[in-house]
Amino acid sequence: MVGLVGHTVHAGFPSPADDHAISRIDLNEVLIRHPAATYFIRVRGTSMCQDGIDDGDAVIVDKAITPSHGHVVVAVVDGEFTVKRLWKRGSNVKLKAANPTYPDIVPKDGQTITVWGVVTVVIKEMRV
């Protein structure tokens, strides 16, 4: 269990009343909808940096969600895991990076892209 001060935090001046608004929350209840189908994965690389997913972040991936156009997903391409935004139009599928220096992943003849799960949460560590 983690303590939570109120439900929001202001980035301006603090309110003295906030000291009395402490409640307890369970992060599993808040962040995970399908516990049996949910995984934490550490991200390596910068291909999704413009979507706020940076090198070293952890993502929560839910395999119970049906992936659709626009979802950020973990996919398997040629046996390798990757995090990208799913682009689907009819039978056309590709994986788009959120960094212009990375090309889209478009399946070649005989190649398959398997969406492993949908990213639902990004966890960042604040380095101090």
mmCIF file of C-alpha atoms in Angstrom:
data_model
loop_
_atom_site.group_PDB
_atom_site.id
_atom_site.type_symbol
_atom_site.label_atom_id
_atom_site.label_comp_id
_atom_site.label_asym_id
_atom_site.label_seq_id
_atom_site.Cartn_x
_atom_site.Cartn_y
_atom_site.Cartn_z
ATOM 1 C CA MET A 1 0.000 0.000 0.000
ATOM 2 C CA VAL A 2 1.132 3.504 -0.770
ATOM 3 C CA GLY A 3 -0.013 6.706 0.911
ATOM 4 C CA LEU A 4 -1.704 9.284 -1.271
ATOM 5 C CA VAL A 5 -2.148 12.934 -0.322
ATOM 6 C CA GLY A 6 -5.577 13.852 -1.698
ATOM 7 C CA HIS A 7 -6.373 12.838 -5.266
ATOM 8 C CA THR A 8 -4.322 15.460 -7.068
ATOM 9 C CA VAL A 9 -1.214 17.483 -6.418
ATOM 10 C CA HIS A 10 -0.843 21.120 -7.376
ATOM 11 C CA ALA A 11 2.295 22.299 -9.098
ATOM 12 C CA GLY A 12 1.845 25.795 -7.628
ATOM 13 C CA PHE A 13 1.533 26.728 -3.965
ATOM 14 C CA PRO A 14 0.625 23.953 -1.503
ATOM 15 C CA SER A 15 -2.541 24.067 0.565
ATOM 16 C CA PRO A 16 -2.129 23.618 4.342
ATOM 17 C CA ALA A 17 -5.333 21.542 4.335
ATOM 18 C CA ASP A 18 -3.612 18.867 2.209
ATOM 19 C CA ASP A 19 -1.774 17.618 5.303
ATOM 20 C CA HIS A 20 -5.084 16.212 6.575
ATOM 21 C CA ALA A 21 -6.192 14.502 3.345
ATOM 22 C CA ILE A 22 -4.031 11.370 3.555
ATOM 23 C CA SER A 23 -5.615 8.118 2.388
ATOM 24 C CA ARG A 24 -4.172 4.735 1.388
ATOM 25 C CA ILE A 25 -4.328 3.296 -2.112
ATOM 26 C CA ASP A 26 -3.357 -0.019 -3.655
ATOM 27 C CA LEU A 27 -1.477 0.685 -6.897
ATOM 28 C CA ASN A 28 -2.496 -2.726 -8.238
ATOM 29 C CA GLU A 29 -6.156 -1.694 -7.966
ATOM 30 C CA VAL A 30 -5.504 1.676 -9.590
ATOM 31 C CA LEU A 31 -3.182 0.616 -12.428
ATOM 32 C CA ILE A 32 -4.117 -2.972 -13.295
ATOM 33 C CA ARG A 33 -7.475 -4.007 -14.781
ATOM 34 C CA HIS A 34 -6.685 -7.644 -15.627
ATOM 35 C CA PRO A 35 -4.136 -8.980 -13.085
ATOM 36 C CA ALA A 36 -3.801 -12.446 -14.658
ATOM 37 C CA ALA A 37 -2.986 -10.895 -18.059
ATOM 38 C CA THR A 38 -0.777 -7.987 -16.966
ATOM 39 C CA TYR A 39 3.005 -7.716 -17.186
ATOM 40 C CA PHE A 40 5.672 -5.132 -16.360
ATOM 41 C CA ILE A 41 8.354 -4.639 -19.020
ATOM 42 C CA ARG A 42 11.422 -2.377 -18.931
ATOM 43 C CA VAL A 43 11.889 -0.313 -22.116
ATOM 44 C CA ARG A 44 15.274 0.053 -23.778
ATOM 45 C CA GLY A 45 15.809 2.607 -26.513
ATOM 46 C CA THR A 46 14.371 5.930 -27.620
ATOM 47 C CA SER A 47 11.960 5.026 -30.428
ATOM 48 C CA MET A 48 8.898 6.080 -28.387
ATOM 49 C CA CYS A 49 10.291 9.198 -26.713
ATOM 50 C CA GLN A 50 7.791 11.611 -28.291
ATOM 51 C CA ASP A 51 4.969 9.554 -26.744
ATOM 52 C CA GLY A 52 6.588 9.944 -23.312
ATOM 53 C CA ILE A 53 8.160 6.480 -23.188
ATOM 54 C CA ASP A 54 11.882 6.849 -22.570
ATOM 55 C CA ASP A 55 14.843 4.534 -22.210
ATOM 56 C CA GLY A 56 14.661 2.844 -18.796
ATOM 57 C CA ASP A 57 10.928 3.414 -18.230
ATOM 58 C CA ALA A 58 8.743 0.503 -17.206
ATOM 59 C CA VAL A 59 5.467 -0.115 -19.011
ATOM 60 C CA ILE A 60 2.451 -2.033 -17.810
ATOM 61 C CA VAL A 61 1.195 -4.285 -20.606
ATOM 62 C CA ASP A 62 -2.291 -5.806 -20.612
ATOM 63 C CA LYS A 63 -2.717 -8.861 -22.829
ATOM 64 C CA ALA A 64 -6.491 -8.975 -22.213
ATOM 65 C CA ILE A 65 -7.153 -5.775 -24.182
ATOM 66 C CA THR A 66 -7.923 -6.201 -27.861
ATOM 67 C CA PRO A 67 -5.381 -4.039 -29.710
ATOM 68 C CA SER A 68 -6.761 -1.486 -32.127
ATOM 69 C CA HIS A 69 -5.551 1.363 -34.304
ATOM 70 C CA GLY A 70 -3.706 3.974 -32.254
ATOM 71 C CA HIS A 71 -2.871 1.815 -29.251
ATOM 72 C CA VAL A 72 0.716 1.703 -28.048
ATOM 73 C CA VAL A 73 1.551 -1.985 -28.083
ATOM 74 C CA VAL A 74 4.275 -4.479 -27.358
ATOM 75 C CA ALA A 75 4.689 -6.525 -30.525
ATOM 76 C CA VAL A 76 6.880 -9.404 -31.627
ATOM 77 C CA VAL A 77 8.676 -8.919 -34.944
ATOM 78 C CA ASP A 78 11.020 -11.673 -36.102
ATOM 79 C CA GLY A 79 11.205 -13.045 -32.572
ATOM 80 C CA GLU A 80 12.101 -9.678 -31.012
ATOM 81 C CA PHE A 81 9.899 -7.582 -28.722
ATOM 82 C CA THR A 82 9.334 -3.918 -29.589
ATOM 83 C CA VAL A 83 7.143 -1.086 -28.297
ATOM 84 C CA LYS A 84 5.420 0.937 -31.014
ATOM 85 C CA ARG A 85 2.084 2.560 -31.919
ATOM 86 C CA LEU A 86 -0.217 0.238 -33.862
ATOM 87 C CA TRP A 87 -1.458 1.562 -37.200
ATOM 88 C CA LYS A 88 -4.274 -0.449 -38.828
ATOM 89 C CA ARG A 89 -6.340 0.403 -41.878
ATOM 90 C CA GLY A 90 -8.253 -2.553 -43.303
ATOM 91 C CA SER A 91 -5.750 -5.337 -43.841
ATOM 92 C CA ASN A 92 -2.789 -2.931 -43.761
ATOM 93 C CA VAL A 93 -0.817 -2.962 -40.522
ATOM 94 C CA LYS A 94 2.359 -1.261 -39.437
ATOM 95 C CA LEU A 95 4.110 -0.271 -36.245
ATOM 96 C CA LYS A 96 4.990 3.399 -35.916
ATOM 97 C CA ALA A 97 7.757 4.825 -33.777
ATOM 98 C CA ALA A 98 7.269 8.076 -31.876
ATOM 99 C CA ASN A 99 10.689 9.325 -32.890
ATOM 100 C CA PRO A 100 11.294 10.483 -36.485
ATOM 101 C CA THR A 101 14.744 8.893 -36.599
ATOM 102 C CA TYR A 102 13.180 5.415 -36.462
ATOM 103 C CA PRO A 103 11.410 3.948 -39.511
ATOM 104 C CA ASP A 104 7.951 2.382 -39.430
ATOM 105 C CA ILE A 105 7.898 -1.392 -39.228
ATOM 106 C CA VAL A 106 5.907 -2.702 -42.176
ATOM 107 C CA PRO A 107 5.677 -6.483 -42.563
ATOM 108 C CA LYS A 108 7.506 -7.816 -45.577
ATOM 109 C CA ASP A 109 6.309 -10.844 -47.573
ATOM 110 C CA GLY A 110 6.073 -13.820 -45.244
ATOM 111 C CA GLN A 111 6.825 -11.753 -42.150
ATOM 112 C CA THR A 112 4.337 -11.554 -39.330
ATOM 113 C CA ILE A 113 3.820 -8.946 -36.654
ATOM 114 C CA THR A 114 2.223 -10.344 -33.532
ATOM 115 C CA VAL A 115 0.764 -7.873 -31.066
ATOM 116 C CA TRP A 116 1.631 -9.290 -27.656
ATOM 117 C CA GLY A 117 -0.231 -6.764 -25.502
ATOM 118 C CA VAL A 118 -1.408 -3.178 -25.086
ATOM 119 C CA VAL A 119 0.588 -0.657 -23.047
ATOM 120 C CA THR A 120 -1.698 0.896 -20.436
ATOM 121 C CA VAL A 121 0.713 2.721 -18.103
ATOM 122 C CA VAL A 122 4.223 4.176 -18.275
ATOM 123 C CA ILE A 123 6.221 4.282 -15.042
ATOM 124 C CA LYS A 124 9.088 6.735 -14.831
ATOM 125 C CA GLU A 125 11.761 6.850 -12.173
ATOM 126 C CA MET A 126 12.680 10.351 -11.113
ATOM 127 C CA ARG A 127 16.434 10.351 -10.786
ATOM 128 C CA VAL A 128 17.684 12.505 -7.942
#
